[in-house]
XYZ file of N, CA and C in Angstrom:
597
model
N 17.246 -320.657 -156.288
C 18.099 -319.794 -157.066
C 17.412 -318.448 -157.232
N 18.140 -317.331 -157.005
C 17.567 -315.996 -157.085
C 17.415 -315.532 -158.511
N 16.785 -314.376 -158.657
C 16.558 -313.798 -159.981
C 17.872 -313.505 -160.671
N 17.906 -313.762 -161.967
C 19.055 -313.426 -162.816
C 20.306 -314.239 -162.528
N 20.206 -315.306 -161.746
C 21.425 -316.041 -161.417
C 21.940 -316.850 -162.588
N 21.135 -317.011 -163.611
C 21.609 -317.702 -164.801
C 21.635 -316.758 -165.992
N 21.822 -315.478 -165.721
C 21.864 -314.488 -166.795
C 22.854 -314.899 -167.875
N 22.448 -314.905 -169.139
C 23.385 -315.210 -170.211
C 24.389 -314.098 -170.430
N 24.150 -312.924 -169.789
C 25.050 -311.799 -169.987
C 26.418 -312.022 -169.365
N 26.513 -312.931 -168.390
C 27.795 -313.158 -167.732
C 28.688 -313.928 -168.679
N 29.873 -313.394 -168.910
C 30.769 -313.977 -169.906
C 31.406 -315.271 -169.460
N 32.151 -315.871 -170.387
C 32.832 -317.122 -170.102
C 34.176 -316.905 -169.422
N 34.610 -315.639 -169.320
C 35.931 -315.368 -168.765
C 35.878 -314.958 -167.312
N 34.800 -315.314 -166.591
C 34.741 -314.990 -165.180
C 35.971 -315.598 -164.509
N 36.634 -314.799 -163.690
C 37.858 -315.260 -163.056
C 39.086 -314.768 -163.790
N 38.912 -313.997 -164.861
C 40.070 -313.407 -165.537
C 40.832 -312.568 -164.518
N 42.140 -312.481 -164.704
C 42.969 -311.813 -163.709
C 42.591 -310.359 -163.522
N 42.344 -309.987 -162.283
C 42.161 -308.585 -161.927
C 43.550 -308.062 -161.581
N 43.952 -306.957 -162.192
C 45.299 -306.461 -161.951
C 45.464 -305.923 -160.538
N 46.688 -306.023 -160.043
C 46.997 -305.475 -158.730
C 47.155 -303.965 -158.837
N 47.214 -303.317 -157.683
C 47.423 -301.869 -157.657
C 48.699 -301.494 -158.399
N 49.771 -302.260 -158.175
C 51.048 -301.965 -158.826
C 50.943 -302.090 -160.341
N 50.250 -303.129 -160.809
C 50.079 -303.311 -162.250
C 49.282 -302.168 -162.863
N 48.257 -301.731 -162.151
C 47.454 -300.619 -162.650
C 48.295 -299.355 -162.747
N 48.992 -299.034 -161.675
C 49.783 -297.798 -161.673
C 50.918 -297.875 -162.686
N 51.553 -299.047 -162.813
C 52.588 -299.223 -163.837
C 51.990 -299.071 -165.228
N 50.767 -299.604 -165.392
C 50.108 -299.499 -166.692
C 49.805 -298.062 -167.060
N 49.375 -297.283 -166.067
C 49.084 -295.874 -166.330
C 50.358 -295.135 -166.712
N 51.421 -295.359 -165.922
C 52.683 -294.664 -166.178
C 53.334 -295.137 -167.466
N 53.093 -296.398 -167.837
C 53.764 -296.963 -169.002
C 53.111 -296.634 -170.339
N 51.924 -296.041 -170.307
C 51.249 -295.709 -171.555
C 51.948 -294.525 -172.206
N 52.390 -294.718 -173.430
C 53.023 -293.647 -174.202
C 51.966 -292.995 -175.080
N 51.683 -291.743 -174.803
C 50.651 -291.040 -175.546
C 51.263 -290.024 -176.498
N 50.652 -289.881 -177.637
C 51.077 -288.873 -178.604
C 50.594 -287.504 -178.119
N 51.147 -286.422 -178.662
C 50.625 -285.091 -178.309
C 49.128 -284.968 -178.579
N 48.650 -285.573 -179.651
C 47.221 -285.514 -179.954
C 46.400 -286.249 -178.893
N 46.917 -287.365 -178.380
C 46.207 -288.113 -177.342
C 46.201 -287.337 -176.027
N 47.325 -286.680 -175.698
C 47.356 -285.830 -174.505
C 46.301 -284.728 -174.615
N 46.218 -284.126 -175.782
C 45.229 -283.072 -175.987
C 43.823 -283.622 -175.882
N 43.608 -284.827 -176.389
C 42.287 -285.460 -176.318
C 41.872 -285.651 -174.856
N 42.796 -286.112 -174.015
C 42.496 -286.280 -172.588
C 42.142 -284.937 -171.963
N 42.916 -283.908 -172.270
C 42.620 -282.566 -171.733
C 41.227 -282.110 -172.158
N 40.910 -282.334 -173.424
C 39.597 -281.931 -173.914
C 38.482 -282.679 -173.193
N 38.695 -283.982 -172.967
C 37.676 -284.809 -172.321
C 37.434 -284.352 -170.886
N 38.506 -284.164 -170.128
C 38.346 -283.874 -168.696
C 38.079 -282.400 -168.416
N 38.150 -281.571 -169.425
C 37.820 -280.150 -169.251
C 36.616 -279.745 -170.092
N 35.903 -280.721 -170.619
C 34.787 -280.450 -171.523
C 33.479 -280.216 -170.795
N 32.443 -280.166 -171.578
C 31.093 -279.857 -171.087
C 30.633 -280.837 -170.013
N 30.952 -282.126 -170.189
C 30.482 -283.126 -169.232
C 31.065 -282.884 -167.841
N 32.333 -282.535 -167.765
C 32.915 -282.282 -166.446
C 32.439 -280.947 -165.882
N 32.157 -279.990 -166.720
C 31.586 -278.729 -166.234
C 30.227 -278.976 -165.578
N 29.492 -279.961 -166.097
C 28.211 -280.338 -165.486
C 28.406 -280.849 -164.056
N 29.546 -281.469 -163.807
C 29.820 -282.104 -162.525
C 30.328 -281.101 -161.482
N 31.072 -280.110 -161.925
C 31.668 -279.140 -161.001
C 30.597 -278.396 -160.227
N 30.950 -277.989 -159.022
C 30.052 -277.172 -158.223
C 29.098 -277.951 -157.340
N 29.107 -279.272 -157.433
C 28.270 -280.097 -156.569
C 29.076 -280.552 -155.357
N 28.420 -280.556 -154.198
C 29.106 -280.995 -152.983
C 29.502 -282.465 -153.057
N 28.628 -283.275 -153.657
C 28.913 -284.706 -153.778
C 28.937 -285.080 -155.251
N 30.062 -285.683 -155.652
C 30.254 -286.097 -157.042
C 30.518 -287.607 -157.036
N 29.517 -288.365 -157.482
C 29.582 -289.828 -157.460
C 30.073 -290.352 -158.810
N 31.173 -291.094 -158.795
C 31.654 -291.790 -159.986
C 31.193 -293.237 -159.868
N 30.381 -293.690 -160.829
C 29.807 -295.035 -160.773
C 30.564 -295.942 -161.740
N 31.107 -297.033 -161.226
C 31.869 -297.994 -162.033
C 31.140 -299.333 -162.027
N 31.310 -300.085 -163.112
C 30.701 -301.407 -163.195
C 30.437 -301.776 -164.640
N 29.643 -302.805 -164.825
C 29.380 -303.334 -166.163
C 28.627 -302.322 -167.016
N 28.983 -302.300 -168.291
C 28.295 -301.433 -169.239
C 27.578 -302.255 -170.282
N 27.226 -301.611 -171.381
C 26.565 -302.305 -172.478
C 25.072 -302.452 -172.256
N 24.486 -303.385 -172.962
C 23.047 -303.629 -172.908
C 22.802 -304.918 -172.128
N 23.031 -304.880 -170.828
C 22.895 -306.071 -169.991
C 22.069 -305.745 -168.756
N 21.619 -306.787 -168.083
C 20.923 -306.592 -166.817
C 21.819 -305.932 -165.785
N 23.100 -306.309 -165.771
C 24.042 -305.704 -164.829
C 24.183 -304.212 -165.092
N 24.222 -303.825 -166.366
C 24.326 -302.402 -166.699
C 23.064 -301.657 -166.279
N 21.918 -302.290 -166.389
C 20.660 -301.675 -165.973
C 20.659 -301.439 -164.466
N 21.160 -302.386 -163.706
C 21.218 -302.222 -162.253
C 22.240 -301.154 -161.869
N 23.333 -301.064 -162.601
C 24.302 -299.992 -162.380
C 23.652 -298.636 -162.660
N 22.853 -298.556 -163.711
C 22.165 -297.309 -164.061
C 21.185 -296.906 -162.956
N 20.552 -297.874 -162.313
C 19.658 -297.589 -161.198
C 20.421 -296.882 -160.082
N 21.602 -297.392 -159.754
C 22.443 -296.769 -158.720
C 22.803 -295.347 -159.133
N 23.184 -295.197 -160.391
C 23.518 -293.873 -160.934
C 22.363 -292.897 -160.718
N 21.167 -293.313 -161.084
C 20.002 -292.429 -160.997
C 19.642 -292.094 -159.550
N 19.717 -293.074 -158.657
C 19.384 -292.832 -157.252
C 20.341 -291.820 -156.632
N 21.633 -291.944 -156.923
C 22.605 -291.019 -156.346
C 22.521 -289.645 -157.010
N 22.253 -289.626 -158.298
C 22.149 -288.361 -159.028
C 20.945 -287.540 -158.572
N 19.918 -288.196 -158.052
C 18.696 -287.512 -157.631
C 18.827 -286.854 -156.255
N 19.922 -287.091 -155.567
C 20.098 -286.491 -154.244
C 20.336 -284.979 -154.365
N 19.932 -284.234 -153.337
C 20.164 -282.781 -153.371
C 21.663 -282.466 -153.432
N 22.004 -281.506 -154.255
C 23.374 -281.035 -154.455
C 24.357 -282.181 -154.706
N 23.917 -283.151 -155.507
C 24.763 -284.290 -155.873
C 24.661 -284.506 -157.375
N 25.680 -285.136 -157.926
C 25.691 -285.455 -159.346
C 26.402 -286.791 -159.524
N 25.919 -287.588 -160.458
C 26.567 -288.855 -160.787
C 27.259 -288.734 -162.133
N 28.319 -289.521 -162.294
C 29.025 -289.575 -163.579
C 29.526 -290.992 -163.779
N 29.736 -291.342 -165.046
C 30.329 -292.637 -165.379
C 31.224 -292.436 -166.587
N 32.233 -293.247 -166.680
C 33.286 -293.058 -167.672
C 32.756 -292.913 -169.087
N 31.777 -293.715 -169.458
C 31.321 -293.691 -170.853
C 30.626 -292.390 -171.246
N 30.264 -291.557 -170.283
C 29.641 -290.273 -170.601
C 30.629 -289.270 -171.203
N 31.907 -289.565 -171.109
C 32.912 -288.580 -171.498
C 33.356 -288.708 -172.956
N 32.653 -289.545 -173.735
C 32.815 -289.551 -175.177
C 34.001 -290.298 -175.748
N 34.675 -291.100 -174.944
C 35.783 -291.895 -175.481
C 35.232 -293.038 -176.317
N 35.907 -293.347 -177.385
C 35.472 -294.421 -178.267
C 36.228 -295.708 -177.942
N 35.732 -296.866 -178.401
C 36.462 -298.120 -178.191
C 37.873 -298.079 -178.779
N 38.071 -297.295 -179.828
C 39.404 -297.191 -180.434
C 40.379 -296.410 -179.549
N 39.869 -295.700 -178.564
C 40.717 -294.900 -177.674
C 40.941 -295.598 -176.339
N 40.953 -296.918 -176.356
C 41.004 -297.702 -175.120
C 42.183 -297.319 -174.223
N 43.323 -296.936 -174.816
C 44.475 -296.563 -173.996
C 44.211 -295.307 -173.178
N 43.256 -294.505 -173.607
C 42.946 -293.272 -172.883
C 41.974 -293.500 -171.735
N 41.216 -294.595 -171.795
C 40.165 -294.826 -170.811
C 40.706 -294.858 -169.383
N 41.780 -295.600 -169.158
C 42.263 -295.728 -167.779
C 42.829 -294.413 -167.271
N 43.456 -293.631 -168.162
C 43.945 -292.306 -167.759
C 42.784 -291.415 -167.351
N 41.728 -291.404 -168.152
C 40.570 -290.567 -167.847
C 39.877 -291.067 -166.580
N 39.772 -292.394 -166.417
C 39.159 -292.932 -165.198
C 39.951 -292.500 -163.973
N 41.259 -292.519 -164.058
C 42.117 -292.078 -162.956
C 41.823 -290.616 -162.607
N 41.714 -289.776 -163.609
C 41.419 -288.354 -163.375
C 40.041 -288.191 -162.747
N 39.059 -288.951 -163.241
C 37.712 -288.855 -162.686
C 37.657 -289.330 -161.237
N 38.452 -290.349 -160.918
C 38.526 -290.797 -159.523
C 39.009 -289.655 -158.630
N 39.973 -288.902 -159.127
C 40.484 -287.770 -158.361
C 39.464 -286.662 -158.199
N 38.605 -286.476 -159.178
C 37.593 -285.409 -159.129
C 36.357 -285.819 -158.325
N 36.132 -287.119 -158.172
C 34.947 -287.609 -157.459
C 35.124 -287.460 -155.954
N 34.023 -287.214 -155.270
C 34.043 -287.259 -153.806
C 33.731 -288.671 -153.315
N 33.017 -289.447 -154.135
C 32.647 -290.819 -153.811
C 32.783 -291.663 -155.080
N 33.363 -292.837 -154.947
C 33.467 -293.785 -156.054
C 32.624 -294.997 -155.667
N 31.703 -295.384 -156.527
C 30.790 -296.476 -156.211
C 30.937 -297.565 -157.270
N 31.386 -298.742 -156.845
C 31.500 -299.882 -157.739
C 30.288 -300.786 -157.580
N 29.604 -301.064 -158.692
C 28.469 -301.992 -158.686
C 28.971 -303.265 -159.355
N 29.167 -304.311 -158.548
C 29.880 -305.497 -159.003
C 28.992 -306.729 -158.947
N 28.909 -307.418 -160.085
C 28.143 -308.663 -160.134
C 29.025 -309.858 -160.471
N 30.259 -309.615 -160.871
C 31.217 -310.679 -161.180
C 32.575 -310.021 -161.376
N 33.572 -310.837 -161.644
C 34.905 -310.316 -161.939
C 35.219 -310.529 -163.415
N 34.302 -310.122 -164.272
C 34.459 -310.291 -165.706
C 34.243 -308.948 -166.377
N 34.920 -308.722 -167.478
C 34.679 -307.498 -168.246
C 35.761 -306.456 -168.039
N 35.681 -305.411 -168.852
C 36.697 -304.370 -168.840
C 36.793 -303.605 -167.546
N 35.700 -303.550 -166.784
C 35.737 -302.753 -165.565
C 36.620 -303.363 -164.473
N 37.137 -304.582 -164.662
C 38.044 -305.129 -163.649
C 39.296 -304.271 -163.528
N 39.679 -303.579 -164.610
C 40.825 -302.663 -164.512
C 40.474 -301.468 -163.654
N 39.227 -301.007 -163.744
C 38.792 -299.926 -162.874
C 38.877 -300.364 -161.418
N 38.447 -301.589 -161.144
C 38.526 -302.101 -159.775
C 39.964 -302.116 -159.289
N 40.887 -302.497 -160.170
C 42.295 -302.514 -159.784
C 42.768 -301.152 -159.340
N 42.350 -300.114 -160.023
C 42.750 -298.758 -159.650
C 42.189 -298.380 -158.285
N 41.025 -298.899 -157.946
C 40.405 -298.551 -156.669
C 41.129 -299.155 -155.480
N 42.081 -300.092 -155.733
C 42.867 -300.628 -154.628
C 43.842 -299.590 -154.085
N 44.169 -298.576 -154.881
C 45.123 -297.553 -154.445
C 44.581 -296.876 -153.191
N 45.416 -296.731 -152.167
C 44.927 -296.178 -150.892
C 44.211 -294.844 -151.022
N 44.670 -293.968 -151.904
C 44.039 -292.653 -152.009
C 42.615 -292.747 -152.538
N 42.305 -293.788 -153.326
C 40.954 -293.965 -153.846
C 40.138 -294.886 -152.951
N 40.783 -295.824 -152.314
C 40.078 -296.796 -151.479
C 39.285 -296.096 -150.378
N 39.822 -294.997 -149.857
C 39.163 -294.335 -148.737
C 37.868 -293.617 -149.132
N 37.625 -293.462 -150.426
C 36.348 -292.866 -150.839
C 35.543 -293.806 -151.738
N 35.833 -295.106 -151.648
C 35.174 -296.108 -152.477
C 34.156 -296.915 -151.678
N 32.982 -297.083 -152.269
C 31.943 -297.962 -151.733
C 31.679 -299.024 -152.786
N 31.534 -300.264 -152.342
C 31.287 -301.376 -153.252
C 29.905 -301.966 -152.967
N 29.111 -302.077 -154.014
C 27.806 -302.723 -153.928
C 27.936 -304.051 -154.670
N 28.128 -305.118 -153.904
C 28.460 -306.424 -154.477
C 27.242 -307.339 -154.482
N 26.978 -307.882 -155.638
C 25.883 -308.839 -155.744
C 26.247 -310.127 -155.023
N 25.300 -310.643 -154.263
C 25.457 -311.918 -153.573
C 24.473 -312.904 -154.189
N 24.997 -314.008 -154.699
C 24.150 -315.036 -155.305
C 23.718 -316.023 -154.229
N 22.467 -316.421 -154.264
C 21.972 -317.342 -153.238
C 22.509 -318.751 -153.444
N 22.943 -319.067 -154.642
C 23.548 -320.367 -154.939
C 25.064 -320.235 -154.782
N 25.647 -320.978 -153.844
C 27.077 -320.850 -153.541
C 27.970 -321.183 -154.732
N 27.536 -322.138 -155.550
C 28.343 -322.502 -156.723
C 28.388 -321.354 -157.729
N 27.252 -320.709 -157.946
C 27.226 -319.559 -158.847
C 28.064 -318.423 -158.272
N 27.969 -318.214 -156.978
C 28.777 -317.179 -156.316
C 30.262 -317.418 -156.571
N 30.703 -318.663 -156.412
C 32.117 -318.980 -156.663
C 32.472 -318.753 -158.126
N 31.606 -319.194 -159.033
C 31.873 -319.022 -160.461
C 32.034 -317.555 -160.824
N 31.202 -316.703 -160.246
C 31.235 -315.275 -160.604
C 32.409 -314.532 -159.978
N 32.836 -314.981 -158.783
C 33.826 -314.195 -158.047
C 35.118 -314.932 -157.715
N 35.254 -316.191 -158.140
C 36.467 -316.936 -157.819
C 37.625 -316.390 -158.642
N 38.599 -315.846 -157.970
C 39.761 -315.273 -158.639
C 40.890 -315.238 -157.618
N 41.722 -316.270 -157.629
C 42.785 -316.380 -156.640
C 43.724 -315.199 -156.620
N 44.107 -314.715 -157.799
C 45.020 -313.590 -157.873
C 44.420 -312.346 -157.234
N 43.123 -312.164 -157.420
C 42.485 -310.946 -156.929
C 42.168 -311.011 -155.442
N 42.108 -312.208 -154.880
C 41.568 -312.365 -153.531
C 42.203 -311.435 -152.507
N 43.526 -311.342 -152.499
C 44.191 -310.541 -151.479
C 43.917 -309.058 -151.653
N 43.712 -308.630 -152.895
C 43.434 -307.214 -153.153
C 41.959 -306.906 -152.963
N 41.111 -307.786 -153.484
C 39.686 -307.533 -153.449
C 39.155 -307.493 -152.028
N 39.734 -308.279 -151.143
C 39.205 -308.304 -149.779
C 39.303 -306.936 -149.113
N 40.219 -306.093 -149.576
C 40.297 -304.737 -149.035
C 39.051 -303.940 -149.393
N 38.463 -304.237 -150.555
C 37.263 -303.538 -150.982
C 35.989 -304.226 -150.515
N 36.046 -305.542 -150.332
C 34.837 -306.310 -150.049
C 34.639 -306.591 -148.563
N 35.348 -305.876 -147.720
C 35.168 -306.035 -146.280
C 34.908 -304.662 -145.663
N 34.367 -304.663 -144.475
C 34.137 -303.409 -143.769
C 32.811 -302.772 -144.141
N 32.614 -301.584 -143.625
C 31.315 -300.931 -143.766
C 31.141 -300.201 -145.091
N 32.114 -300.297 -145.975
C 31.972 -299.665 -147.284
C 31.629 -300.675 -148.378
N 31.317 -301.868 -147.973
C 30.842 -302.879 -148.918
C 29.463 -303.343 -148.460
N 28.536 -303.351 -149.390
C 27.179 -303.804 -149.090
C 26.808 -304.872 -150.109
N 26.375 -306.026 -149.628
C 25.947 -307.099 -150.524
C 24.439 -307.019 -150.749
N 24.028 -307.377 -151.969
C 22.617 -307.336 -152.326
C 22.282 -308.557 -153.174
N 21.017 -308.989 -153.087
C 20.599 -310.168 -153.853
C 19.538 -309.837 -154.889
N 18.892 -308.674 -154.757
C 17.874 -308.274 -155.727
C 17.819 -306.750 -155.783
N 16.964 -306.230 -156.636
C 16.906 -304.787 -156.869
C 16.536 -304.017 -155.606
N 15.612 -304.542 -154.802
C 15.220 -303.846 -153.573
C 16.393 -303.759 -152.601
N 17.140 -304.844 -152.484
C 18.305 -304.833 -151.596
C 19.376 -303.892 -152.135
N 19.503 -303.821 -153.458
C 20.453 -302.886 -154.052
C 20.083 -301.449 -153.707
N 18.807 -301.122 -153.784
C 18.352 -299.782 -153.399
C 18.677 -299.490 -151.944
N 18.496 -300.497 -151.077
C 18.832 -300.319 -149.654
C 20.320 -300.052 -149.482
N 21.146 -300.744 -150.270
C 22.589 -300.511 -150.192
C 22.942 -299.057 -150.549
N 22.247 -298.528 -151.553
C 22.522 -297.152 -151.976
C 22.248 -296.164 -150.845
N 21.241 -296.438 -150.046
C 20.913 -295.514 -148.942
C 22.046 -295.435 -147.935
N 22.902 -296.425 -147.875
C 24.018 -296.408 -146.930
C 25.228 -295.626 -147.391
N 25.197 -295.132 -148.626
C 26.313 -294.343 -149.152
C 26.072 -292.886 -148.786
N 27.021 -292.226 -148.140
C 26.799 -290.831 -147.745
C 26.668 -289.899 -148.940
């Protein structure tokens, strides 16, 4: 069994439904925002954090697990490696100051950030957590063509199934988890190697 394969950070809801592209787009269109919420989105996407991002040839949007977990630490490693490249900048949704109470705004802002990014990088260790909605948005053809997935591969097949078994998602996820834009990794060194393959 590889390192971290029994991490307690992995939730009990692994296999929760990942929304389809249609559900994501319907969800975005179906959100009714107040004038104050519209203004909040404008402020977020035109604020200081996005000004930091403008002017770079490569703008990497990093998606994946957050919080105080090992998965979040590995996502941060990817963020730092890409941010250190010449004329490149990394960004992640939580940097834009949205609070947990503004959850309805998160997907709208993520959609806008996907449009502003030149590269979208998903660091995936399971199909659990709030970022599965972000993954759903990446199924959209306009975003899929600039998306790279760094998927953790567990050396124990049973753990691999537990972390990634999701029948509903299978047909959609395979679009992201196949081809030369998906790199599997089993440890931190392999994850670093995967990052080198992202242009």
